[in-house]
């Protein structure tokens, strides 16, 4: 059954309102990958991720309501302090596509500013953090103009709207771990929005996720084309079933704290994602030679030391190195000596599991 939420109708002729909302939203890293979609940005398999801290987007919206209705959203858009027409066009298209969920958008002028904590051309995808920050801002405006909703409903709607902007963004509205997609075991999870997952052993509560930039170049194949190519991938059905099974197992390893079993699944998932790309038609490869070298280094270091240090990959060549806080000293020495030399200009971000989005407009005024 598809989720539905209250759509607040804006009443014409109401007194003019203006306001300001702002959110910081993190990026997230999927451990069980979403790859393949259908309908209106619905996943072909459930995914599980955790939110990061250092890689985030700050978005603010100043809005002013008006008497008359316009067919399209009216907005100005500034990216990292400067007007950006290309981003504005994309954003206008997205906002127009969600007017049915926010009819108020027809009655307001928006001034949107957005900036990322990481450089635009660092090879780190910003769609998850930016779309979730935007969705949270829209839900906050709605709260200001209409009645306020309980936090869980607010987050469900923000997650639903973020999903329409970029699938994986729906997982960025929560801190810690979350699951997006019906994983068959109970009614808790749905394809419509993500839900927090907190049955997690303490060993994972301080996970590091160091991002190693192997290449900052723009990807040769976008995620949306990659998702589309799953439609003709001969292994697609097997993958969707396998992802569900992997997720159920990972949930168990998360709950009981078996970090070696956790890491095995995390690495299998990353390599399965890239294997699916390689056997798509047309085939494509997003890893670079140094991505493979880093994978080899991590595996050898683990064999040498027995330490729980693992890798995962997004749809790109950059590595995420995952390990618990209690081995940080050994892990950092290893990363600095053996992995950072394999990064483009040594670029990396030391990131870690985060507590989720922050409403900046509330932090500033209180
Ligand atoms: O949200 P999209 O459409 O950019 O797809 C994200 C796909 C992966 O990052 C490869 C996996 C995931 O679940 O985040």
Coordinates of C-alpha atoms and ligand atoms in Angstrom, one line a residue:
X1 CA 0.0 0.0 0.0
X2 CA 1.3 3.4 -0.9
X3 CA 1.9 6.0 1.7
X4 CA -0.3 9.1 1.8
X5 CA 0.1 12.2 3.9
X6 CA -1.9 15.3 4.6
X7 CA -1.6 17.9 1.8
X8 CA -2.1 21.4 3.2
X9 CA -4.1 23.6 0.9
X10 CA -2.9 27.2 0.8
X11 CA -5.8 29.7 1.2
X12 CA -5.8 32.7 -1.1
X13 CA -6.2 36.1 0.5
X14 CA -4.4 35.2 3.7
X15 CA -2.1 37.9 5.2
X16 CA 1.3 37.9 3.6
X17 CA 3.8 35.7 5.4
X18 CA 7.6 35.7 5.2
X19 CA 10.0 33.5 6.9
X20 CA 13.4 31.7 6.9
X21 CA 14.2 28.1 7.3
X22 CA 17.6 26.3 7.1
X23 CA 18.8 22.8 7.5
X24 CA 22.1 21.0 7.5
X25 CA 21.8 17.5 6.1
X26 CA 24.4 14.8 5.9
X27 CA 25.4 12.5 3.1
X28 CA 24.9 8.8 3.8
X29 CA 26.8 5.6 2.8
X30 CA 24.8 2.6 1.7
X31 CA 26.0 -0.8 3.1
X32 CA 23.2 -2.7 1.2
X33 CA 23.1 -0.9 -2.1
X34 CA 20.0 0.4 -3.9
X35 CA 20.6 -0.2 -7.6
X36 CA 17.6 -0.5 -9.9
X37 CA 14.4 1.4 -9.7
X38 CA 10.9 1.5 -11.0
X39 CA 7.8 3.8 -11.1
X40 CA 8.4 7.2 -9.4
X41 CA 11.8 6.6 -7.9
X42 CA 10.8 3.4 -6.1
X43 CA 13.6 0.9 -5.3
X44 CA 13.8 -2.6 -6.8
X45 CA 15.4 -3.8 -3.5
X46 CA 15.6 -2.6 0.1
X47 CA 18.8 -0.8 1.1
X48 CA 20.5 0.0 4.5
X49 CA 22.8 2.9 5.2
X50 CA 24.3 5.1 7.9
X51 CA 24.5 8.9 7.9
X52 CA 27.8 10.7 7.8
X53 CA 28.9 13.9 9.6
X54 CA 31.5 15.8 7.7
X55 CA 30.1 15.4 4.2
X56 CA 26.9 17.6 4.4
X57 CA 24.9 20.2 2.6
X58 CA 23.5 23.4 4.2
X59 CA 20.4 24.8 2.5
X60 CA 18.3 27.8 3.5
X61 CA 15.1 29.1 2.1
X62 CA 13.7 32.6 2.6
X63 CA 10.1 32.7 1.5
X64 CA 7.4 35.3 1.0
X65 CA 3.8 34.4 0.3
X66 CA 1.7 36.4 -2.2
X67 CA -2.0 36.7 -3.1
X68 CA -1.9 35.4 -6.6
X69 CA -1.2 31.9 -7.8
X70 CA 1.5 31.0 -10.4
X71 CA 1.7 27.8 -12.4
X72 CA 5.4 27.4 -11.7
X73 CA 7.6 27.8 -8.7
X74 CA 9.2 31.1 -8.5
X75 CA 12.7 31.1 -7.1
X76 CA 16.2 32.5 -7.0
X77 CA 19.0 30.0 -6.4
X78 CA 22.5 30.6 -5.1
X79 CA 25.1 27.8 -4.9
X80 CA 28.1 28.5 -2.7
X81 CA 27.3 32.2 -2.6
X82 CA 26.8 32.7 -6.4
X83 CA 23.7 32.6 -8.6
X84 CA 23.7 29.3 -10.5
X85 CA 21.3 29.1 -13.5
X86 CA 22.0 25.4 -14.3
X87 CA 21.2 24.3 -10.8
X88 CA 18.2 26.6 -10.6
X89 CA 16.7 25.1 -13.7
X90 CA 17.0 21.6 -12.3
X91 CA 15.6 22.7 -9.0
X92 CA 12.7 24.5 -10.6
X93 CA 11.8 21.3 -12.5
X94 CA 12.0 19.3 -9.3
X95 CA 9.9 21.7 -7.3
X96 CA 7.3 21.9 -10.0
X97 CA 7.1 18.1 -10.0
X98 CA 6.2 18.1 -6.2
X99 CA 3.6 21.0 -6.2
X100 CA 0.9 18.3 -5.7
X101 CA 2.5 17.7 -2.3
X102 CA 3.1 21.4 -1.4
X103 CA 0.4 23.5 -3.1
X104 CA 1.7 26.4 -1.1
X105 CA 4.6 26.6 -3.6
X106 CA 2.3 28.3 -6.1
X107 CA 1.8 31.2 -3.7
X108 CA 5.3 32.1 -2.8
X109 CA 8.6 33.5 -4.0
X110 CA 11.7 31.6 -2.8
X111 CA 15.3 32.5 -2.3
X112 CA 17.3 29.4 -1.9
X113 CA 20.9 29.2 -0.9
X114 CA 22.9 25.9 -0.8
X115 CA 26.5 24.9 -0.1
X116 CA 28.4 21.7 0.5
X117 CA 31.0 21.0 3.1
X118 CA 33.1 19.2 0.4
X119 CA 34.3 20.7 -2.9
X120 CA 31.8 20.4 -5.8
X121 CA 34.4 18.6 -7.9
X122 CA 35.6 16.2 -5.3
X123 CA 33.9 13.2 -6.7
X124 CA 31.5 13.0 -3.8
X125 CA 27.9 12.8 -4.7
X126 CA 25.9 15.7 -3.2
X127 CA 22.4 14.6 -4.3
X128 CA 21.6 12.7 -1.1
X129 CA 22.6 15.6 1.3
X130 CA 21.2 18.4 -1.0
X131 CA 17.9 16.8 -1.7
X132 CA 17.3 15.8 1.9
X133 CA 18.3 19.4 3.1
X134 CA 15.8 20.8 0.6
X135 CA 13.0 18.4 1.6
X136 CA 13.5 19.2 5.2
X137 CA 13.3 23.0 4.5
X138 CA 10.1 22.5 2.5
X139 CA 8.6 20.5 5.4
X140 CA 9.7 23.2 7.8
X141 CA 8.0 26.0 5.8
X142 CA 4.8 23.8 5.8
X143 CA 5.1 23.6 9.6
X144 CA 5.4 27.3 9.9
X145 CA 2.4 28.0 7.7
X146 CA 0.1 25.2 8.8
X147 CA -0.2 23.1 11.9
X148 CA 2.9 21.5 13.3
X149 CA 3.2 17.7 12.9
X150 CA 4.8 15.1 15.2
X151 CA 8.4 14.5 14.5
X152 CA 8.0 11.0 13.1
X153 CA 5.4 12.2 10.5
X154 CA 7.6 15.2 9.7
X155 CA 10.5 13.0 9.0
X156 CA 8.5 10.5 7.0
X157 CA 7.2 13.2 4.7
X158 CA 10.7 14.8 4.4
X159 CA 12.1 11.3 3.5
X160 CA 9.3 10.7 1.0
X161 CA 10.0 14.1 -0.7
X162 CA 13.8 13.7 -0.7
X163 CA 13.3 10.3 -2.3
X164 CA 11.5 11.9 -5.2
X165 CA 14.5 14.1 -5.7
X166 CA 17.1 11.4 -5.5
X167 CA 16.4 7.9 -4.2
X168 CA 19.2 7.6 -1.7
X169 CA 18.4 11.0 -0.3
X170 CA 15.5 9.6 1.6
X171 CA 18.0 7.9 3.9
X172 CA 19.7 11.2 4.8
X173 CA 16.9 12.6 7.0
X174 CA 17.9 10.3 9.9
X175 CA 21.0 10.0 12.0
X176 CA 22.6 6.6 12.6
X177 CA 21.4 3.6 10.5
X178 CA 18.2 3.4 8.5
X179 CA 16.4 1.2 6.0
X180 CA 14.6 2.1 2.9
X181 CA 12.4 -0.4 1.1
X182 CA 10.1 -3.3 1.9
X183 CA 12.4 -6.1 3.1
X184 CA 9.7 -8.6 3.4
X185 CA 10.1 -9.4 7.1
X186 CA 7.5 -7.2 8.6
X187 CA 5.4 -4.1 8.0
X188 CA 7.9 -1.7 9.4
X189 CA 9.7 -0.8 6.2
X190 CA 8.4 0.6 3.0
X191 CA 9.5 1.6 -0.5
X192 CA 8.0 5.1 0.0
X193 CA 10.4 6.5 2.6
X194 CA 13.2 5.4 4.9
X195 CA 12.8 4.4 8.6
X196 CA 15.5 4.6 11.3
X197 CA 17.0 1.3 12.4
X198 CA 18.3 1.3 15.9
X199 CA 18.7 -2.3 16.9
X200 CA 22.4 -1.8 16.6
X201 CA 25.3 -3.1 18.8
X202 CA 27.5 -0.5 20.4
X203 CA 30.5 -1.5 18.3
X204 CA 28.9 0.2 15.3
X205 CA 27.8 3.4 17.1
X206 CA 31.2 5.1 16.5
X207 CA 32.0 3.8 13.0
X208 CA 34.4 5.7 11.0
X209 CA 33.9 6.2 7.2
X210 CA 37.0 7.7 5.7
X211 CA 36.4 8.8 2.2
X212 CA 39.4 8.4 -0.1
X213 CA 39.2 10.4 -3.3
X214 CA 40.8 8.2 -6.0
X215 CA 39.4 10.4 -8.8
X216 CA 37.6 13.7 -8.6
X217 CA 36.5 13.6 -12.2
X218 CA 32.8 13.6 -13.1
X219 CA 31.6 10.0 -13.5
X220 CA 31.4 8.7 -17.1
X221 CA 28.0 7.1 -16.3
X222 CA 25.5 8.7 -14.0
X223 CA 23.6 6.8 -11.3
X224 CA 20.3 7.4 -13.1
X225 CA 21.7 5.7 -16.3
X226 CA 23.1 2.9 -14.1
X227 CA 19.7 2.3 -12.5
X228 CA 18.1 2.2 -15.9
X229 CA 20.6 -0.3 -17.2
X230 CA 19.4 -2.7 -14.5
X231 CA 16.2 -3.1 -16.6
X232 CA 18.1 -5.3 -19.1
X233 CA 20.8 -6.7 -16.8
X234 CA 20.6 -10.5 -17.0
X235 CA 21.4 -10.8 -13.3
X236 CA 18.9 -8.2 -12.1
X237 CA 16.3 -10.6 -10.6
X238 CA 19.0 -12.6 -8.8
X239 CA 20.5 -9.4 -7.5
X240 CA 17.2 -8.1 -6.1
X241 CA 16.6 -11.4 -4.2
X242 CA 20.2 -11.5 -3.0
X243 CA 20.0 -7.9 -1.7
X244 CA 17.0 -8.8 0.4
X245 CA 18.8 -11.8 1.9
X246 CA 21.9 -9.8 2.5
X247 CA 19.9 -7.1 4.3
X248 CA 18.3 -9.6 6.6
X249 CA 21.7 -11.0 7.5
X250 CA 23.3 -7.6 7.9
X251 CA 20.5 -6.6 10.3
X252 CA 21.4 -9.6 12.5
X253 CA 25.1 -8.8 12.4
X254 CA 24.3 -5.2 13.4
X255 CA 22.2 -6.3 16.3
X256 CA 24.6 -8.9 17.7
X257 CA 27.9 -7.0 17.0
X258 CA 29.6 -9.7 14.8
X259 CA 31.7 -7.1 13.0
X260 CA 33.7 -9.5 10.9
X261 CA 30.4 -11.0 9.4
X262 CA 29.2 -7.4 9.0
X263 CA 32.3 -6.4 7.0
X264 CA 32.1 -9.5 4.8
X265 CA 28.6 -8.5 3.6
X266 CA 29.6 -4.8 3.3
X267 CA 32.4 -5.7 0.9
X268 CA 30.4 -8.2 -1.0
X269 CA 27.7 -5.5 -1.6
X270 CA 30.2 -3.0 -2.9
X271 CA 31.7 -5.5 -5.3
X272 CA 28.3 -6.8 -6.4
X273 CA 27.3 -3.2 -7.3
X274 CA 30.4 -2.8 -9.5
X275 CA 30.0 -6.3 -11.0
X276 CA 26.5 -5.3 -12.0
X277 CA 27.9 -2.3 -13.8
X278 CA 30.4 -4.4 -15.6
X279 CA 27.8 -6.8 -16.9
X280 CA 25.3 -4.2 -17.9
X281 CA 24.7 -3.7 -21.6
X282 CA 26.5 -1.5 -22.4
X283 CA 29.0 -2.5 -19.8
X284 CA 30.8 0.2 -17.8
X285 CA 33.5 0.3 -15.2
X286 CA 33.6 3.1 -12.6
X287 CA 36.5 1.9 -10.6
X288 CA 40.0 3.1 -11.3
X289 CA 43.3 1.1 -11.0
X290 CA 43.9 2.7 -7.7
X291 CA 40.5 1.7 -6.4
X292 CA 41.6 -1.9 -6.8
X293 CA 45.0 -1.2 -5.3
X294 CA 43.3 0.3 -2.2
X295 CA 41.0 -2.8 -1.9
X296 CA 44.0 -5.1 -2.1
X297 CA 45.8 -3.0 0.6
X298 CA 42.8 -3.1 2.9
X299 CA 42.5 -6.9 2.5
X300 CA 46.2 -7.5 3.1
X301 CA 46.2 -5.2 6.2
X302 CA 43.2 -7.1 7.6
X303 CA 44.9 -10.4 7.0
X304 CA 48.2 -9.2 8.6
X305 CA 46.6 -7.6 11.7
X306 CA 43.2 -9.3 12.1
X307 CA 41.7 -5.8 12.6
X308 CA 38.1 -5.1 11.5
X309 CA 38.7 -2.6 8.7
X310 CA 36.6 -2.8 5.6
X311 CA 35.8 -1.0 2.4
X312 CA 32.7 0.0 0.5
X313 CA 32.2 2.0 -2.7
X314 CA 29.4 4.2 -4.1
X315 CA 28.7 4.4 -7.8
X316 CA 32.2 5.8 -8.5
X317 CA 35.9 5.1 -8.0
X318 CA 36.3 6.5 -4.4
X319 CA 36.7 4.2 -1.5
X320 CA 34.9 4.4 1.9
X321 CA 37.0 2.8 4.6
X322 CA 34.9 1.6 7.5
X323 CA 36.2 0.7 11.0
X324 CA 35.2 1.1 14.6
X325 CA 36.6 3.8 16.8
X326 CA 38.5 1.4 19.0
X327 CA 41.1 0.7 16.2
X328 CA 41.3 4.3 15.0
X329 CA 45.0 4.8 15.9
X330 CA 46.1 1.7 13.9
X331 CA 43.6 2.4 11.1
X332 CA 44.7 6.0 10.6
X333 CA 48.4 5.1 10.5
X334 CA 47.7 2.5 7.9
X335 CA 45.5 4.9 5.8
X336 CA 48.0 7.7 5.9
X337 CA 51.0 5.5 5.0
X338 CA 49.5 3.1 2.5
X339 CA 46.2 4.5 1.2
X340 CA 46.4 8.3 0.9
X341 CA 49.4 8.1 -1.5
X342 CA 47.0 6.3 -3.8
X343 CA 44.5 9.2 -3.8
X344 CA 44.3 12.0 -6.3
X345 CA 46.4 14.7 -4.8
X346 CA 46.1 12.9 -1.5
X347 CA 42.5 14.0 -1.2
X348 CA 40.5 12.4 1.6
X349 CA 37.8 13.2 4.2
X350 CA 37.9 11.7 7.6
X351 CA 34.3 11.1 8.2
X352 CA 32.2 9.1 10.7
X353 CA 28.7 8.1 11.6
X354 CA 26.5 11.0 12.4
X355 CA 23.5 12.1 14.4
X356 CA 21.5 13.3 11.4
X357 CA 20.2 16.6 10.1
X358 CA 20.3 19.8 12.2
X359 CA 17.7 22.6 11.8
X360 CA 20.2 25.5 11.5
X361 CA 17.4 28.2 11.6
X362 CA 16.5 26.9 15.1
X363 CA 20.1 26.6 16.3
X364 CA 20.8 30.2 15.3
X365 CA 17.7 31.8 16.8
X366 CA 17.7 29.9 20.1
Ligands
LIG1 O1 20.2 7.9 -5.2 P1 20.8 7.7 -6.5 O2 19.9 7.6 -7.6 O3 22.0 8.6 -6.7 O4 21.5 6.2 -6.4 C1 22.4 5.8 -5.5 C2 23.0 4.5 -5.7 C3 24.2 4.1 -4.9 O5 24.8 5.2 -4.3 C4 25.2 3.3 -5.7 C5 23.7 3.1 -3.8 C6 22.9 3.7 -2.6 O6 22.1 2.9 -2.1 O7 23.2 4.8 -2.2

